[in-house]
Each structure stands twice: as C-alpha cells, then as structure tokens.
C-alpha cells in the first residue's frame, strides 16, 4: 500500500509538470534511455513524433511513463533517462518536485522573450551559433545533428527555429549562456536586443544573471508590460502613413519591422474605416481577407485605451473570436506585439493554461483576447449573482472578429442580446431620469456579411441589416483598397464520371440485398447526400419503434453509403479500409473479454456479417486497380504537382468535406513519391469537437500543425472547414476546394486564405458534391451582398436607424418568448425519475434518470451498484486519456448485444461508467426519443456527483476488506 501511495504521488508530480516537460525534452533521446517501456510503445511514440511533432509525442511518452502497472524503480529510471538524454532541466524539475518560483518566472520570461524576438534572431549565423551552443552544453548531440541537417536541407532560418526551440531544454542557465554565445560569435546587435541595454558590446563584459541590466531590462513582460497606464496617452507611438510610403502588410518581414518599432502603420483605406470608431461609434469594418482588419482593430484599441486613460476613465478591451486557434494568433501576431509596451495583454480560451476566473483576468489586464463562449459564461454567472462573473459595463470596447456570425443560435448573438436588452433598459431609465448602465463600444470585423439564403436583393439587404442591428452598428465601413486589392485568380475544374465503377457496383449490390432483407425502398440515389439523410431518419425511427432489424440494417447501409462517397473522393483502398475496419470492430464488439459470457448475435447481424465477408475479397481486389480510380483524384494530383513545379515557394491549403477524407488525402500524398519529389510536405488539420466518429484534434495538436505551416515546415495543409476563417498565412499562394463549397461566406473566407501575390483559387468537382452549381450560386449571392451593402450605406441616417431599431425590438421580444417557452417545456422533464434509457441496439432497459449523476457539470455517470451487471468492459487505446482530475480507460458495452454505451471514467480514484447519450433511446413517460446526440439537448436536472459520499463508501468497503 505504501508503494502504491508513493507511485501515485510520483504520477501526480509528473502530470503536474507535464506542460513544462513537453517543452523541455525531445522524445527520441529519452526513449533510448528508457528500458522499462515496451518496444511497441517506443515505436508508437517515435511514429507520433514524425507525424504530429515532438509536443504531441512527448505527451504520449509521459502518459506511457505514468501508466500502471509500474516496474520497480520506474521513477528514478525516468529521471535518469532525462538526465542521460541531456535534459537536466526536466530531470531536476521532477526530482526536486518544486522549482524556485523566481527562477521559474525568469525562465518563463526568457522563453517568451525568445518567442517574441524570434523574427530577428532567425538571421543569426546558425551553424556557428549551433557549434558554440553545443560546446557549452546548451544542445545535445542529437540537437546538434538535427539543426545542422535542417540547415543543409531547409536553410539557415529553419535551422535557427530549431535551435531556438531546443536551447531552453538542457540547462537552467541557458539564457545567460546563450547571450555569451551571441557575444562570442559577434552577434552584438542580437545580444543588445535580448538584453534590452547597451551593456553587451564588443568591448564590454557580459552582465551576470542577477545584474540589473539583465534581470530588469531583459524581462520584456515584467517591465514594459507593466508601465504606467498613461504611457500611451502621454507619448503616442502610433502613426499613419499614406499609401505611397506604406509597406505591404502581407509581407511578414514588413510586419515584423513595424512590430519591432511598436509603430502601427495604416494605409489610407484603413485610416478611413477606422475614423468613426475613433470617434466612439459602433461600426462594422467589412474588408477583404488579407487587407489588415485586425491591424486596424489594434490601432483602434490603442487609441481607445490611450484616450480613456487620459480622461481618467477605466479602459478594458475584450477581443472575441469564434475559434480557439484564433486566440493565440491574434495575441501573438497583432495585439501583444503592438500593445505590450504600454498595456497588459492576455489571452484566454477553453484550452488555456491560465486557469483563473475570467473576472480576475479582466481586472488585471487591459486587453483580453478570448473565445466568445468564455465571455458569455462569465456574463451568465454575473446575471445569476455569482461573484466570479463579469458585467458588460466592466468592458469599454468589445471587438468581435468574424462578426457575420452574430445571428440566431450563435454565441456572439447571445452576448449581444444582453447588450441590446441593457440598451433597451437604458431607454426606460433615461425616461425616468435615472442613471443608465454604461455599455461597451462595439467594433465588428468581417470579410463578408453574407446574403443568407437570399435570391432577391431585398432579402439580402434584410439579412445584412439584421446583423447590423444585432451588433448595434451605426454604419458599415468597406473602404477602397485600390492598388492593394489582391484577388486570387479563379479556376473551376470539372471531372468526368467513371465509365465503369466495379467497386461501387459491388457496394450497391450489397446495399440492395440489405434493402430486400429489411423491406426498405429508398427513393434516392445510392451514394448521395439525400440517401444519407434518408438512412439516418430511418435508423432513428426504427430505434424509436424498437425495430432492431431495420435499425441495424440502416446502420450498415449508412456505412456503405459513406464508403461510396469516399471512393468518389479519395482512393478505393481508403474506402475499403474504412469498411473493413468497421467490420472488424463490429465483430470484436460481439466478443466478450470474459470467455464464459456470450453476446447475442441476431439473424440479421449474422446475415450482414456474411454479406461483407462474401464480398470482401472482391472489394479488396478491385480497390487496388488504379485504372478505376475517380477522375477527381487525378485532377487534384495534376494541380498539386503543377503548382509545386511552377511556383518558386508553393504553399497552400486543400479544403475537403470530412475529417476522414482530410486524413486519407494526407496519407495519399505521403504515399505517392511524386509529391515528395517536388517538395510537398503535407499535414492535415481537423476540428476539435467530438461530433464525428473520427477522433478529433486537440487544441495543442491544431496549434502545432498551424505553427509548422506558418514556419514552412509544412507547405500543404489538408483541412476541413475549421481552417476557413481567420488563418493568417501571408505566404499561402493557392487554395483548392476539393468537393467542398458551402455558402458564399465560406467561399469568400476559403478564397481569402490565398493571400500571397499571384495566388490561385481552384474548385475541383467531386461526384455528388454539386460544387460547380454551388460555386455559381455563391458568386450570385456575393454580388447580391455587395449590392445590398451599397444600398444600406446609401440609406439616410433616419431610415437606417428606424430599420435597426425595428430589428432590435423584434429580436428582444423573440428572445423573451423563446426563453418563456423553454422554461415551460423544461418543467415537463425536470424530474430524473421520469427518464428511462434503453440500449439503442437491443432495446433492453438500461437505467433510470435517478441512477445518473453529473461530474464537473458535464460527465454523466451511472452510480447504481447494480449497473455493472449489465455491461462489459473493453480496452480501447483511442479512448485512454489522462487529464487533471480524471482519466478515461476503455469502453463499456451492452452485455446482451455489444452496443457501445460510453467509456469507463476514473475520477479521483473512483471508477464510474460515463454514458454517451447517442447510444440510447430516451423514454420520458410514454414518449420515446431517439434523436438525442448530446446530454445538453435533454432538459433534465440530474443530480451532481457527491464525491465525499461515494469516496466514503469505497473507503469503508476497503477498510472492511483490509481487516
């Protein structure tokens, strides 16, 4: 028991330092010194390092180290491995158990300083600096080899990036040693830049780590960041420049030079659109992607902060974004570099390491960049009277990025609805001659306001006016870009249908056999989007009506339909692999880990298994015949090869519809030597939500891929729509929409990712995607949007204000009515005792609502002691995940039919099955519902998990067992 407690303490210690350990080591050298890990674990980690990068691989390594059961002396072996690999900082960190807080703060500051000044440091003589760093043991032998190899193959700047990433790992005194190296290699300008003083020159001596010159001036974030709030107002550092002398903001070098001088440079059109906001008005800035909207917003924020500070007023700027990656991008690329000299700038998102309440962050900083949901949650807490909430009056300027999302159902609109209600309440207070509640100034940013589903100009105008009303904007500013307009050339690629499709014919034959068995008669084409919608509705209806034969048939039909869509988009071998994997998983679900237990296999399931088995060999054979591959893939290959052979530095994005197709296309590119020969280095980028059957990307994984794309280590990104909005990659010079065109806003956003000069935007048709028709419709709607925006701008102030007020009052009344109905509806189902859950596959009753409790407000676990009699546990590596307070450890499945029910969750050493609602049919009274996919859709007030109660019961049971 003492050994177990000691191991648990060591596990927690390693986990608590996980974020730092990831930065302080590279996995390959550490693995060489870790004998207690299995060979397959090491291979998996090394593979992860090659595909997903060192940070992701380090996470997997740490998880493998802390995984039970432990071998004797495992902890010391891990410490020795870190030390033996040359990563003494990491070894000291977990061995000592707690770093000195001042040393830790200094180290964080120096790391951020290197990150901020990286654009200038990349110009160093990398090979000479690398040699000196290796001599001073700032780099290991592996580091030295990697950096020199990168220098020879990718260039000195990429090698410099590797060096800067690696020097922070080996020694705690790395910063002072690095300064000495710069001095020895005669990089005196870089030494002065890092040191923040003139003490490091060719004749002077280098100051010690604790000298004032280094400990104060070098700590950018602890000196400049905390200057007097009136600094900007007293000494303006912001300038405007005419277009004749303005640098190209798409040039990353020009942007860096501007950032280094802390000088915001505006072009004429940017100055024009900024002016009303500088006067304190609520406006929408609608400029094309790549035209510097965010730079204008930074300028407006700086002027706003300076003006209010000078007037003695509180100044707080909140920048709202709709995607997590944009938080870091706006912070690192724009707001922090330009504002850090006078103001405190911070960023917050759901994946942020800054785990303190939002109210405190707002209180202690001048500019906060966050996802909109963070602010909305805090505003809600304030309305409920909770201390940690914030109020709209605590904010003086609210900048809303991609503001076209401020419409019904979107979180932006939930924030703005609170604003509109308070604005309406202020009208009443003024009439009563009472003090009104201050509201923030609103600045909306977008490249396209959209036309909605409009087919007529008036409808498009109404759609745009509604967004203006939601944002309380007094006008839309578009600006005249003139010579700065940079539209990519457009190309539409049509494809020929397959003359013959033997692979698809076999799948259709299987599907028709299933139709006959289940007596289903679809009225839509197999392999189409309409068929998928039909089969989803059929499955839900069958689950609700407890018809297992039709339900399981519909489930298999959907799988075959997806395989047909995949074969029309990517390789047939990928479609076959998808089918075969699902078949194997289905068979595996029918096998119990307990040999004495038999899971029921129905006649229909046996028939479906045999159908695939009988046709498997033929499908596999056909999937290897390249002569039958789809024409879309051939066209995609031709265009990629042409772009990478004709452009000097090709860098682009391929947008595709599904996560599965993004991953498969990435593998296709990696497998084809032709792509490697022309210098293609691909990676995929997919979303972070768990709505899909495909495992999502974490925020850290997304950030890692985007960093590589920004830096050029990846030059071809295969992405879903997650990358459509906001990505700022100036060097991106082509975009390919591969079978994916949605609405006109998405089209404009995707097209706008190609920002370099002479860029190209290509749409490649895929069978069943209708992308050419959608593209033409979108171009029509784009014209409608342009005309509607022009008409709105021509309205008289009186007419405009009247229309806006009408929309706002209607929105307020609709919101009140919606909430009233929601409350009335919620009262019907608020008692958990009324709820029953049945297995979606076999229809057996599983549990009642009283058996379900919620952990941390989100995890729905079954707490009934008898529930374990109904399920079996299965190991599932894809689901194993360690977080701060809990871990997931395999799946739980129905003992009768093998249907997955969810995962086994270990919360603070307590095992509980965590249920996924989509795997059940919900009964409330006599009403059955099969369309729930998330617990948030079910209006039931489940009891919160009482940890003390459950832990006490387990502790008593353990005591009885011990004695």
Steps between C-alpha positions, in 0.01 A plus 500: 500500500789739582657426161167570327467832683856594409441411134177703497685801640769465233238463226328819618836679519587411139149588381509837677817591309379351170476838315863583589632151437354511147705811426816387680562175309512329165365145503757304295803544733286436810358178352854371447550514879163350606528121536166447676288608201397226257638505145154559349445798732830654391416442134159663543655807668770533233234473229296771674807725505541464124135558415376741768815662639701485823242662729233244417752215524624627837142485627476136394838422661398655833170308493692177436738570789224560755285212375448214743624241589841641588828314507727538801704821487302639202505858628877517550550336160292779341706765684821328388370478141435875492841570644673249273334653194640839601176654631619587849235772544222243460679252729548763772140613466343167599780394733492814714123513473465876510711757311593827664216739413734785403715276281183358344364850430833607349510191281145560376584861427817411307313238296231753407768755417663253257158429349417869452839592352529186287457685165823693565689204650439289189763706315785368719790297360324180603779248444758699695256569784399132504864390535556736795172398667596135472840576653330672796263201538198711409427236235531123500675306225158409355401868503822593323446232231138605437580872476791449259291263288217753481752771406625288209156390376261783586719804556653699783178672614318168553810372679494811722140421594609151607788646702278750683254223581770270642735728699244541782514130591840402636610752765321735735766763418428472126411867452821649637703232317319580176582869542866406543484292181354794309780721629768243410359470148491881469119527482517816711178647359305187594663499841389860560152419372459212746664683786306820455810716564829606345709307752568216260741639243826403347709639783277480804455204728187295522288576808426223745157340522409700807631834378248783446579523131388145440243427770298812425559608142486152350165419657276654239175377653585612854620853421355646180177310555436663836583858413270781606153482343537855375819425306327469165286806554801710603737374232317373188690236303238454229531648154307513175669488166376575152470214255800632310732419788305218666665158509314194375333354808488160335880502518594325826836679507332840481260397775791396719685829447186693592451285812856551613459876496162472673368720220161427342494611138163551332431527131254758373204260479576365849511850645169574329315200647650558846388862533139450624620251763757754622205732557342236729240368254386139463597385150560195283822493298448282192829456313633207293718240670864605506423872497598565863169505693668375815776761470229770485337347809831515690537866402144578618562311826821695564332835439202398713720397793713813474205737477304349791809477720576868435139585592536304825248233394530122530611343174448130428510348152362151435570338164258216420581221254300193401781242479771404749798526255408864431553590867869420479536646150354841591702507822837402353476671161318825571376616839789397725790617277344843446345568842739329744713814534223684680228254597444156647371261234374148577325219313251243629324201346355169615839337438696779671746416773388816683252335736377800698158660484429732210401786730851506650659488155288796389584689818876455466542564126413770248442279195359149513471278192260211558250266342148643515375212713741597779347848521144370465551255789636778718213734414253223588667449837468871567127492420460213746670707770821298516812686613725384216280642225563815298255762373484678166564831678841361606605512131560826313568361148390165360658388172314214329703312240314322215193695611280357223436221752296740716166340418247261651644202679858634505683584823588847366129572486445379856759754618348777290146414613605593855636826356175577312285425804708735714487765227120469498493518881716815483231665287252443780746625764556821304126561482483455876800735532704226666866416452560271204736200486812562286537273198815415305577641159457228234737437209410221256753354254416282200595427140141421403166573664330245274162495330345211692272292280404806301405477134387862486673825581247604766545171688879540494461857627278378784755235599782757523284750687417229754872447570550878527214513750639210703835682522333838561717638217429851374667429165698254286848611389638332187790718385656528156806274479604622154844369411510288817217272390640152449244260353624148421435370152213249485490163331212250479599138433226271367538123516374215289280232651646150510412296191496200728511469876530132595592588861187713536289235325596238760407740784165576331435128466559454876275798581218368283522165676458683831203694358333170409564344840371802692216575253624855447448690174702823482394754239844660463825411329739276691818680601333844508455751782122455476540125559706570813226727638238235424693220670566712814127572532424130443741394777352749749146390421590132539675563834197689626259227383725222640551338161852350536509347152442830317718693745808281454444486123479881484824524697682276250343677201632833625846350523488368143366833377795679664737252335351587159549871572858432606575306181375800299722736703815309589652162417295181483755338732412765764129423456569127534718557806217699656249216439737228615589685820133545590431134424783390730385735776145369469620141530720597793201656677335158492786341690502536876830533690345245738512172313207355694268780384335483155370814327187442292535514122165532323408343168517844333846573640628162384362567151666844488835358615481229235411752228823688556709185549369353173591817309813601692752328271343651187488850652863477608606388152309782330633760743854445368412560132614857440340507155162530673600787732280810490588786266479756784805352670694503170412867448604580857835326448561687174426840655716443809796383290458793260486755784808361673702490178399845369502707821833589662374441855165327476294494817129425505190353657268227375151528647301176515164406648566242771765424760540153354568634150749757636700227673477265201613769253796575724598131499452487121745788454751341740476166316564645152871556430417755227383749761815455706714550188358851444539596868148450639494466881136449603307488823131493583293734718160394634258625763513451874137403569390140561192498275674278245598134531853609409715590800524883517816706517589660829564875515871427556514277192326766288741765625799277422386445139426870446840596644671265254291645215586856601868411521510309173578154644160405357417650160174324419215497750210258444218643709130491571304824532670559840774687307269716288479800729771719646818312413765761431764347274642768267714251305201279407472527121237245402174359633327192362138427592473128441134407482417759766313824435238607755363855513634825361661600832697175519601538137630852560677389818660196335605704196647761734748251648704548177662833592829506315534677165410297189291263711252256353163368624399165351171312534516130407172319451433168675216272397187577701643819652330746258786742568487668158130584539558620857796712390289678238219555753752639749641742244145621437443544874832677535381754242170531689692565822713771336195673355304472827790643702526794259125568529517492882792744498287738290208504748438824685590487873132525589393206280796290610440561872129426467565166329768408754276583796219289353732198465636546851158518666387193305814309609444590866135388490590175321766425760258561789238277334756226431619494861143494630419200281825330597419534870150360447639210298775431751251460786361185335830313521677646800456187715764231428261231629289549185792410268596152381788399273484193276782345297478636146579161344311236705241730668563357849435741786837625627431744781282779631584867536536461877806281437681777314710773661718772347873548562645849445176613338555292186576128552184289547589189701289211623533457878271198550684207666298255285591664168822297469287188442381643166827594329841366407825697501730512200843654456516774238830687462334776296289589803774489759571853613641653817380842610544699819228340713387199297597251234307291247595136492333294224134452413190354657261302280168322527545147634209382286578641153846663520375854430746763630350703784787734582836493678627395840595812692740511795426816696734563792552122542129417465391276209170594334351424156455828309207468259470648149138596433514428125523126582159492669131548434352742754152442644319773691164371609343333195709697255810344342773714338798373298642822357702621799876521439609714800389516862453876469203431270319314780325744736542302822652620827723206592657495846862614538752229588572502876866401519515487881202265520635256240860519625384433858312186393803369312734582789276308746485203264879506469534512880270197541702313239832592665401388849 
